[in-house]
PDB file of C-alpha atoms and ligand atoms in Angstrom:
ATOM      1  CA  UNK A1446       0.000   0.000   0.000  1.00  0.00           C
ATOM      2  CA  UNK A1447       1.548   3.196  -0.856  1.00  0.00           C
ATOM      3  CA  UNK A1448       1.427   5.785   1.619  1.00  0.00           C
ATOM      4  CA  UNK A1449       1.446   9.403   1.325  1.00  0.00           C
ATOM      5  CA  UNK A1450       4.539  11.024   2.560  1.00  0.00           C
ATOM      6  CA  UNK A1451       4.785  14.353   5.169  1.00  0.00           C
ATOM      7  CA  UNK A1452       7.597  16.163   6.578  1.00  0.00           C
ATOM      8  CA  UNK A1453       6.552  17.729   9.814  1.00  0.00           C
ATOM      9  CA  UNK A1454       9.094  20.436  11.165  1.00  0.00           C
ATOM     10  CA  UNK A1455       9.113  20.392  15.265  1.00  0.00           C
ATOM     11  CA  UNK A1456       8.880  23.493  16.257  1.00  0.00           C
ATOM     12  CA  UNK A1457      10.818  22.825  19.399  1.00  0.00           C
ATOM     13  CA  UNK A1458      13.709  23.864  17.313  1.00  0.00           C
ATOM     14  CA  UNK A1459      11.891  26.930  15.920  1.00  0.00           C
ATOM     15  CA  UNK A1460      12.834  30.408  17.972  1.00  0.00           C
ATOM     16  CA  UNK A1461      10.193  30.687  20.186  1.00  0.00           C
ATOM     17  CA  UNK A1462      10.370  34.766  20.783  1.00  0.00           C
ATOM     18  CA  UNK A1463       9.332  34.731  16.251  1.00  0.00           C
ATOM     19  CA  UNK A1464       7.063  31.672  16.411  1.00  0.00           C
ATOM     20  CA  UNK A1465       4.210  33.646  13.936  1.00  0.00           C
ATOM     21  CA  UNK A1466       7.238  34.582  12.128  1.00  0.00           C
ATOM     22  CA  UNK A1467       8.164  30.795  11.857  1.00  0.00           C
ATOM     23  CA  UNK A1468       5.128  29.944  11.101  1.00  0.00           C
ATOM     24  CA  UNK A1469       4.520  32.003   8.236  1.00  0.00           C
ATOM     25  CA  UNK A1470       8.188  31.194   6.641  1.00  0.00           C
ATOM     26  CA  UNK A1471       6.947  27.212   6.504  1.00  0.00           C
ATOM     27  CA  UNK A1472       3.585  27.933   4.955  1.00  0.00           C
ATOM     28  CA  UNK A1473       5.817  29.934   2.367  1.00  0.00           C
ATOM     29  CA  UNK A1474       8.505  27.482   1.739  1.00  0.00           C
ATOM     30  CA  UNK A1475       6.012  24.423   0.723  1.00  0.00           C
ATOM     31  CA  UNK A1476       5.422  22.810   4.029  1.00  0.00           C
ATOM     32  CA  UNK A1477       1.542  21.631   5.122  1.00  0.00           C
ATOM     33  CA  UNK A1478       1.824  20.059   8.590  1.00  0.00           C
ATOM     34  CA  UNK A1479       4.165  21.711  12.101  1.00  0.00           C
ATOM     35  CA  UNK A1480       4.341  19.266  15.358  1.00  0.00           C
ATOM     36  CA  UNK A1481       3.650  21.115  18.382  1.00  0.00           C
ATOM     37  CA  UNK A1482       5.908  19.600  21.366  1.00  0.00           C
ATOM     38  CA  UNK A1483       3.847  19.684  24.486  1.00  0.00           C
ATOM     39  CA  UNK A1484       6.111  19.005  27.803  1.00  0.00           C
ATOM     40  CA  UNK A1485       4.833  19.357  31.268  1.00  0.00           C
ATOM     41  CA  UNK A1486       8.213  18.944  33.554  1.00  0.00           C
ATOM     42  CA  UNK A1487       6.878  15.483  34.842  1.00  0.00           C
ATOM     43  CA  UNK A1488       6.286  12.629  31.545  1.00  0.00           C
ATOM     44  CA  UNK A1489       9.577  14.768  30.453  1.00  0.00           C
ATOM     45  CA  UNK A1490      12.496  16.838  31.918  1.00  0.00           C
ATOM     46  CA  UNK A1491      11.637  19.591  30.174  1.00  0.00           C
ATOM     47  CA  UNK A1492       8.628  21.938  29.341  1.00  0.00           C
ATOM     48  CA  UNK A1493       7.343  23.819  26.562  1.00  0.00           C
ATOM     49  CA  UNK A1494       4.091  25.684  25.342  1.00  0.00           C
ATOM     50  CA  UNK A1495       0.558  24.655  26.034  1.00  0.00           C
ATOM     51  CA  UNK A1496      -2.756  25.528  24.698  1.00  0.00           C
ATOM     52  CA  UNK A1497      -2.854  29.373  24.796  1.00  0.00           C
ATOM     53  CA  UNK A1498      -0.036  29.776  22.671  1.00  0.00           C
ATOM     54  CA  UNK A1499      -1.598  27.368  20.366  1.00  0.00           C
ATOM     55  CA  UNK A1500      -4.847  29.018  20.354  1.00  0.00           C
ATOM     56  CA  UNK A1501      -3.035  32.425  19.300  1.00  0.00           C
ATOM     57  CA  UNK A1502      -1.105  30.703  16.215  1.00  0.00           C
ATOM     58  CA  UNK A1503      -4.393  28.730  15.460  1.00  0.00           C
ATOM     59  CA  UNK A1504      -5.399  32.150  14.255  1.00  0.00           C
ATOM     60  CA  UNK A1505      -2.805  33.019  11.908  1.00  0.00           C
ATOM     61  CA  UNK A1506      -1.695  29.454  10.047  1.00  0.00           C
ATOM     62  CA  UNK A1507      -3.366  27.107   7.808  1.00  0.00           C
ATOM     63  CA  UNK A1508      -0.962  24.668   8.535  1.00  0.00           C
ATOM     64  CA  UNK A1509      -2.183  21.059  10.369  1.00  0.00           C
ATOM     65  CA  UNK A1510      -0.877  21.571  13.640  1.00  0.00           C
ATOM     66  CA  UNK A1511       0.293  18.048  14.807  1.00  0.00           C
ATOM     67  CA  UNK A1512       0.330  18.486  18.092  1.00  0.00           C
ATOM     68  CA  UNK A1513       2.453  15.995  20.082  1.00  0.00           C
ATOM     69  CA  UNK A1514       1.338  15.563  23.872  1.00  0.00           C
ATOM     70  CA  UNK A1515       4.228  14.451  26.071  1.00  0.00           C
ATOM     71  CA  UNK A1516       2.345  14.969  28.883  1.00  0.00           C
ATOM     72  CA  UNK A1517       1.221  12.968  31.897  1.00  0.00           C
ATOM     73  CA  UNK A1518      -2.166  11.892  32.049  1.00  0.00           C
ATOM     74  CA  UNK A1519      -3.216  13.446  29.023  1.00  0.00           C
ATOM     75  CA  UNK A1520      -6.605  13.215  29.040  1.00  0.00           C
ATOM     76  CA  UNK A1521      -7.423  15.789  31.409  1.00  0.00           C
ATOM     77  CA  UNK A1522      -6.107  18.037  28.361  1.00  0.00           C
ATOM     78  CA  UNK A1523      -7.688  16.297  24.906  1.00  0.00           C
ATOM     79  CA  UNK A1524     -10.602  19.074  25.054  1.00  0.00           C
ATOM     80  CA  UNK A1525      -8.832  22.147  25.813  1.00  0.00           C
ATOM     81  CA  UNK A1526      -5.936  21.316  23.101  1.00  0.00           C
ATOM     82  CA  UNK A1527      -8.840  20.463  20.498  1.00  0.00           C
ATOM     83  CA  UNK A1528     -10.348  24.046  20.973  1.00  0.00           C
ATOM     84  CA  UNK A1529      -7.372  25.598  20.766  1.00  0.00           C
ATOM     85  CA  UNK A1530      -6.776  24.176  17.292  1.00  0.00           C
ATOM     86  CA  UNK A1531      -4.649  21.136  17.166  1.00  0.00           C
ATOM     87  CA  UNK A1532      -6.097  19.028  14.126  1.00  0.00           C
ATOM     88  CA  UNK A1533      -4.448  15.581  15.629  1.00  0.00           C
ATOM     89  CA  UNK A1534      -3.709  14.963  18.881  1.00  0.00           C
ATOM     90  CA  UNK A1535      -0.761  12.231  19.896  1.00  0.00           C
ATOM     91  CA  UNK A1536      -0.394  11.179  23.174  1.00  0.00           C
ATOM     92  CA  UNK A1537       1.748   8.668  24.758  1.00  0.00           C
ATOM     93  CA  UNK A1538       1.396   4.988  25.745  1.00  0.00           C
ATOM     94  CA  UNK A1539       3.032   5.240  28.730  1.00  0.00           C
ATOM     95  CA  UNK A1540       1.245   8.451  29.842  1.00  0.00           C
ATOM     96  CA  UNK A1541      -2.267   7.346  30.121  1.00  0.00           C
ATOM     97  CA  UNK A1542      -3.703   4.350  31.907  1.00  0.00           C
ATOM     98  CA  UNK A1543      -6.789   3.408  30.139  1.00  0.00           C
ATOM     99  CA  UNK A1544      -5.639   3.712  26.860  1.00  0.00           C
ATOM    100  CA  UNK A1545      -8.681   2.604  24.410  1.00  0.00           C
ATOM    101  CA  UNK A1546     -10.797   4.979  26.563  1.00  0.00           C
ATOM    102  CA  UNK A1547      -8.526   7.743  25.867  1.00  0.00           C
ATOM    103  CA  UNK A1548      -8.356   7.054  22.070  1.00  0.00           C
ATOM    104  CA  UNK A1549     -12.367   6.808  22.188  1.00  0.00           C
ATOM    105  CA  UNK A1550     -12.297  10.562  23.509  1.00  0.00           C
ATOM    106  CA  UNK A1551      -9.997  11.625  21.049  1.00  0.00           C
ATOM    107  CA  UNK A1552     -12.115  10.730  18.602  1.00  0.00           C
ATOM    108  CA  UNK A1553     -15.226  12.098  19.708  1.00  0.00           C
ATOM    109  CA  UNK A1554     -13.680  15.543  19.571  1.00  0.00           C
ATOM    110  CA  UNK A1555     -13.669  14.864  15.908  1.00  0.00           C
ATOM    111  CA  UNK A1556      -9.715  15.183  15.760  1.00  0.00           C
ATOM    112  CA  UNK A1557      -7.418  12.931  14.235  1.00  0.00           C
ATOM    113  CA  UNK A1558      -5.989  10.470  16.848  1.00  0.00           C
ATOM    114  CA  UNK A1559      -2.191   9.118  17.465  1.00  0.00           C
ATOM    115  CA  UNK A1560      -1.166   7.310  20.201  1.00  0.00           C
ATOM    116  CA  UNK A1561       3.039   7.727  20.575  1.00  0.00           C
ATOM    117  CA  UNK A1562       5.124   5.345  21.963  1.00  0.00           C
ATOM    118  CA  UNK A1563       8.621   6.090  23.431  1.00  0.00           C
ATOM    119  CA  UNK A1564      11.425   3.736  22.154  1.00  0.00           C
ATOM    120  CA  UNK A1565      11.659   1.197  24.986  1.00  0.00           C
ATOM    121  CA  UNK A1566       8.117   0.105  24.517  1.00  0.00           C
ATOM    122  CA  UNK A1567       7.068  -2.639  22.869  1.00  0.00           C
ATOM    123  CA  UNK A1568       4.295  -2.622  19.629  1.00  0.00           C
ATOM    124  CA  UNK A1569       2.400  -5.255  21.756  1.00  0.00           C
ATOM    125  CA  UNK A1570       1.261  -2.048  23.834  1.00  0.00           C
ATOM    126  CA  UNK A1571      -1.029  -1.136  20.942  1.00  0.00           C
ATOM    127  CA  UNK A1572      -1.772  -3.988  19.079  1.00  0.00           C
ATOM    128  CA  UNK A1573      -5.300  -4.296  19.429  1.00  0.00           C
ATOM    129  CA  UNK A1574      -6.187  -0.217  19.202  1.00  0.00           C
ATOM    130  CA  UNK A1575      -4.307  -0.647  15.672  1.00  0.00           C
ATOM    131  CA  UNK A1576      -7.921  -0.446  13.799  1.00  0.00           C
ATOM    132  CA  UNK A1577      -8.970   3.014  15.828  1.00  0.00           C
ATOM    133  CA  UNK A1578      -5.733   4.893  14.861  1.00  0.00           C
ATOM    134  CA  UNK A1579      -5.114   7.487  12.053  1.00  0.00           C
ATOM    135  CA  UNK A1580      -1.039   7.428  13.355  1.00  0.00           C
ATOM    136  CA  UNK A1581       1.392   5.612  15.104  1.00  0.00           C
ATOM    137  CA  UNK A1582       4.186   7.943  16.700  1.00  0.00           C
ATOM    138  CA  UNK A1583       7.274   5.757  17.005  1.00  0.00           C
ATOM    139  CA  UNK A1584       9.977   7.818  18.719  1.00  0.00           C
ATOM    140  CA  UNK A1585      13.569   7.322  17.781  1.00  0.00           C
ATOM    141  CA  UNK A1586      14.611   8.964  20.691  1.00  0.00           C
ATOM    142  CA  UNK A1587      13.552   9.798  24.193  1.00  0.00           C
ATOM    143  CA  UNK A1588      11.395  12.230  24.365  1.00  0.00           C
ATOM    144  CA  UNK A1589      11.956  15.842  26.033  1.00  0.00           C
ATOM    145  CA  UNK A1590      14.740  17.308  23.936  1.00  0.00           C
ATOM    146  CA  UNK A1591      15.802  18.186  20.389  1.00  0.00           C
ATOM    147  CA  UNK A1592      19.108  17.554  18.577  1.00  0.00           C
ATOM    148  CA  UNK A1593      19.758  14.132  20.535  1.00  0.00           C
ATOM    149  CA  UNK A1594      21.038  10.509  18.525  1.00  0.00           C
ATOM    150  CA  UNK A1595      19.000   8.046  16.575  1.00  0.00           C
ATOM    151  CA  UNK A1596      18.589   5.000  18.646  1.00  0.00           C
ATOM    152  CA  UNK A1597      19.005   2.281  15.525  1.00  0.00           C
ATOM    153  CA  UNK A1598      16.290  -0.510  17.089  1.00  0.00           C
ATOM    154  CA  UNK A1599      14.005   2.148  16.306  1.00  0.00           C
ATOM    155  CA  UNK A1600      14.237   0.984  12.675  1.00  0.00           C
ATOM    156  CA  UNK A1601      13.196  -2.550  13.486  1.00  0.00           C
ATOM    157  CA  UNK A1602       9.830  -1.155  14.983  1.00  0.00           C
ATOM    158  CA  UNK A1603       9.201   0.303  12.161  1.00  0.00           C
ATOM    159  CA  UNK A1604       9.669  -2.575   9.753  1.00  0.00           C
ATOM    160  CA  UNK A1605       7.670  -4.878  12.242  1.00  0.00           C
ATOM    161  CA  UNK A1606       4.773  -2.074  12.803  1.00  0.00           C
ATOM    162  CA  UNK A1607       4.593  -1.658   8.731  1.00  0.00           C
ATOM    163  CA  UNK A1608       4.233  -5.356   8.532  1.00  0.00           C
ATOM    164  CA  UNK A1609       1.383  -5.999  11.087  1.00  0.00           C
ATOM    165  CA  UNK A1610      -0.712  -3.004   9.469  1.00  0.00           C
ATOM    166  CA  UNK A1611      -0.197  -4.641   5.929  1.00  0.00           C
ATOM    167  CA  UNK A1612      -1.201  -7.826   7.665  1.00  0.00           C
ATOM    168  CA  UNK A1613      -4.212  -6.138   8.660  1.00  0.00           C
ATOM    169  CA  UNK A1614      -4.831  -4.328   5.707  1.00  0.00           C
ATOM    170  CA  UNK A1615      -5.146  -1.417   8.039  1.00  0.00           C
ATOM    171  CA  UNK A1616      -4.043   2.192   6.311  1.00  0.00           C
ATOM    172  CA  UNK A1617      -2.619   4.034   9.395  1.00  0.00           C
ATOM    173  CA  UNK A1618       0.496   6.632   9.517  1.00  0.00           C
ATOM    174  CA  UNK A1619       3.550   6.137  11.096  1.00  0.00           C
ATOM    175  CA  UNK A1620       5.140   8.832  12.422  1.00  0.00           C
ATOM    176  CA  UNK A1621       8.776   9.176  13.768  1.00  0.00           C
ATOM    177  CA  UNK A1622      10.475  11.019  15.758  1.00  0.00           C
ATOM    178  CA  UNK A1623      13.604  12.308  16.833  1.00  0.00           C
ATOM    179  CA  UNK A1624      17.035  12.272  15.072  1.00  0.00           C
ATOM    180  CA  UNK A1625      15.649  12.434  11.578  1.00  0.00           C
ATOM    181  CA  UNK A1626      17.198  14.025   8.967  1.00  0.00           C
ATOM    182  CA  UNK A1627      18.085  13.953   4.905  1.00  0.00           C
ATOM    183  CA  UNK A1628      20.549  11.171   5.789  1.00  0.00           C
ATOM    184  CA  UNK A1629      18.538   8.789   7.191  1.00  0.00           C
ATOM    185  CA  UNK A1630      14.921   9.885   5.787  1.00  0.00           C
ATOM    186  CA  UNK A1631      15.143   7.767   2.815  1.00  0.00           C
ATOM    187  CA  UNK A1632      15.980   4.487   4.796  1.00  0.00           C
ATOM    188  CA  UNK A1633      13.115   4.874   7.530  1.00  0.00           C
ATOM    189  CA  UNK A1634      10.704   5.554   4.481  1.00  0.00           C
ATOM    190  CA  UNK A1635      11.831   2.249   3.089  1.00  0.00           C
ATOM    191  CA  UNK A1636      11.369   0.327   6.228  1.00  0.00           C
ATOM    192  CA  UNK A1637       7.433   1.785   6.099  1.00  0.00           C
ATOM    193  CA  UNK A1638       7.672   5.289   7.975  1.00  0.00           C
ATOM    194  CA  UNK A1639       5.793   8.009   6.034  1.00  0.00           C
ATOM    195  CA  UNK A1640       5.043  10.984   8.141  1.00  0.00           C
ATOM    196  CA  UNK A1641       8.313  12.578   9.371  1.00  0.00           C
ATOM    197  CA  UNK A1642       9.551  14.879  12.330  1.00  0.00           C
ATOM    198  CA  UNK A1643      11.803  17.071  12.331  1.00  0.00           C
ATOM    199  CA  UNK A1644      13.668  19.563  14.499  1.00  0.00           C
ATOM    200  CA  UNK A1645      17.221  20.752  14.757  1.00  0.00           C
ATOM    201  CA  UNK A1646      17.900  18.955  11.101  1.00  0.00           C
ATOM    202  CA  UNK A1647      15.498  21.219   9.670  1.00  0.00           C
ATOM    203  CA  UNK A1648      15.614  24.439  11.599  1.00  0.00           C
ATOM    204  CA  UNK A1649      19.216  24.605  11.831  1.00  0.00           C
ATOM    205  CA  UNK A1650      19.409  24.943   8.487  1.00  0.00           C
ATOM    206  CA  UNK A1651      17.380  27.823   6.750  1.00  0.00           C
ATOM    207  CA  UNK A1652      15.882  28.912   3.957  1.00  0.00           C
ATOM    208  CA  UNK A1653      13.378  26.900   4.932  1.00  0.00           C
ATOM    209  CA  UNK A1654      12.464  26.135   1.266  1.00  0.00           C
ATOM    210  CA  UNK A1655      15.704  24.501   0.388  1.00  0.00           C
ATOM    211  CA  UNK A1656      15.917  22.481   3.173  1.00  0.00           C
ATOM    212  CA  UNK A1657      12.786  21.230   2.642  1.00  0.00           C
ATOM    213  CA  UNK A1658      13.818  20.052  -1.119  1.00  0.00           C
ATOM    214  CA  UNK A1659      16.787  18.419   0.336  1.00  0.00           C
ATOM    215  CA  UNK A1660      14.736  16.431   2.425  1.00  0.00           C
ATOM    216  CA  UNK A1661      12.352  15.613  -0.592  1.00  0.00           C
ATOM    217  CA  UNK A1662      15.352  14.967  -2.515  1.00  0.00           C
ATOM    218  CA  UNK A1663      16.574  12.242   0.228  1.00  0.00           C
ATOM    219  CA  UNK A1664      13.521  10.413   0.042  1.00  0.00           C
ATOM    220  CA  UNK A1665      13.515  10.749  -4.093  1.00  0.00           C
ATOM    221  CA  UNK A1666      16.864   9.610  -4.235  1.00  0.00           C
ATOM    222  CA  UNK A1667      15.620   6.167  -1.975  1.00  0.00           C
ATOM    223  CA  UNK A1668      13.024   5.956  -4.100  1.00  0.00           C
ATOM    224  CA  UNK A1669      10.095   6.640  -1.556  1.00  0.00           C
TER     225      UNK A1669
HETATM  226  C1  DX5 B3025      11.543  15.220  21.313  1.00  0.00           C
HETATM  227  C2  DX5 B3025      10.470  15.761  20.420  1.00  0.00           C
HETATM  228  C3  DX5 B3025      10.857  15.909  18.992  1.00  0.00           C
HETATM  229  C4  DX5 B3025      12.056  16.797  18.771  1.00  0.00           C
HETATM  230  C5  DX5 B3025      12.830  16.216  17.647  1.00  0.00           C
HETATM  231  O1  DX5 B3025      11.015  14.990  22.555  1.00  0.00           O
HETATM  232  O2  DX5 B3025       9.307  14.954  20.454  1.00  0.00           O
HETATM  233  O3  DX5 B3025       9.759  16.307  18.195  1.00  0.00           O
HETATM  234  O4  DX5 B3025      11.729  18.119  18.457  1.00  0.00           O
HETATM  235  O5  DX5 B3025      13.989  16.947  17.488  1.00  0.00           O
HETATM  236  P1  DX5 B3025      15.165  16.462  16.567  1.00  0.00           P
HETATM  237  O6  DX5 B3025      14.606  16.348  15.167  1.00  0.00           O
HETATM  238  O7  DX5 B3025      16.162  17.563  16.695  1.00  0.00           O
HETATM  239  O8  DX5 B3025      15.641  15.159  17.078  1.00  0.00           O
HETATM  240 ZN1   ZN B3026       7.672  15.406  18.948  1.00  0.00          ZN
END
């Protein structure tokens, strides 16, 4: 089944004091989705933005915000991150107890649905909420910071999550995450990843537009 293929620019390596700016400069160079990282200080050493700022931008970009919840308990927050905008919502495994009620309320927001799952844990986690997904986020690193290392397993999840949603003829995304960049895209779109994050390897690195063709040009090249 071949899937369509989206580069989603994190904008946890965007400069935060310009993010309308930012935001604006990615519409212009070509791009369609941004990934929102969402950290609270406690499911990650680190913390971020939350809904008001996301509210604010909602206003002034057509872009589908992606909004990645690394949060804990998540679903005290589906509702107010839905208003403010996001179009999906991705929370993680690990951060939510009852996970198939989660992804229920998810859904009835009317949102797209992802459920994220840091690299320790196994697919097993999700295996039978497969059929209620629109995306899988596999990370390829742990989650909380930008510009960190690849962890290589990662690209065995991806080959074994590809093959269980072929098995079951289900059409769902797989995102990753973390450590992406035009060397490696072409590879993790052959093993069956086809939405793709990316920080520090694409904000490092402007004019936006450019980079963006180098990163198409990376997954030509593999022939993705
Ligand atoms: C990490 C975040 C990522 C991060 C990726 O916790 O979920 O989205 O921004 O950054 P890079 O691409 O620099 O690894
Ligand atoms: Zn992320």
């Amino acid at each position: 089944m071949k899937k369509r293929i989206i580069l989603s620019p994190s904008l946890l390596s965007a400069n935060f004091g310009r993010l309308e700016e930012e935001l604006f400069a990615l519409e212009e160079a070509g791009l369609k989705w941004v990934h929102w990282d969402v950290m609270d200080g406690i499911f990650v050493p680190n913390i971020t933005f939350g809904p008001p700022v996301i509210r604010q931008l909602r206003k002034k970009s057509k872009l589908f915000f992606d909004v990645h919840l690394m949060i804990d308990k998540p679903e005290r927050f589906f509702e107010v991150f839905t208003d403010a905008g996001a179009d999906l919502i991705c929370f993680h495994a690990e951060a939510s107890l009852h996970l198939e009620r989660a992804v229920q309320k998810v859904k009835d927001l009317g949102v797209k649905v992802g459920v994220a799952l840091n690299p320790a844990t196994p697919l097993c986690k999700i295996k039978y909420l497969l059929p209620d997904l629109d995306m899988i986020l596999l990370m390829s690193v742990n989650p909380g910071f930008g510009g960190q290392k690849f962890i290589p397993f990662t690209k065995e999840k991806i080959k074994e999550l590809r093959q269980l949603l072929e098995e079951k003829q289900l059409s769902v995304d797989i995102q990753i995450d973390g450590g992406v960049s035009p060397q490696n895209i072409g590879e993790l779109a052959s093993l069956g990843a086809n939405i793709f994050v990316s920080g520090s390897a694409f904000f490092n690195f402007p004019p936006y537009g450019q980079r963006y063709e180098t990163f198409l040009k990376a997954l030509k090249d593999k022939g993705s």
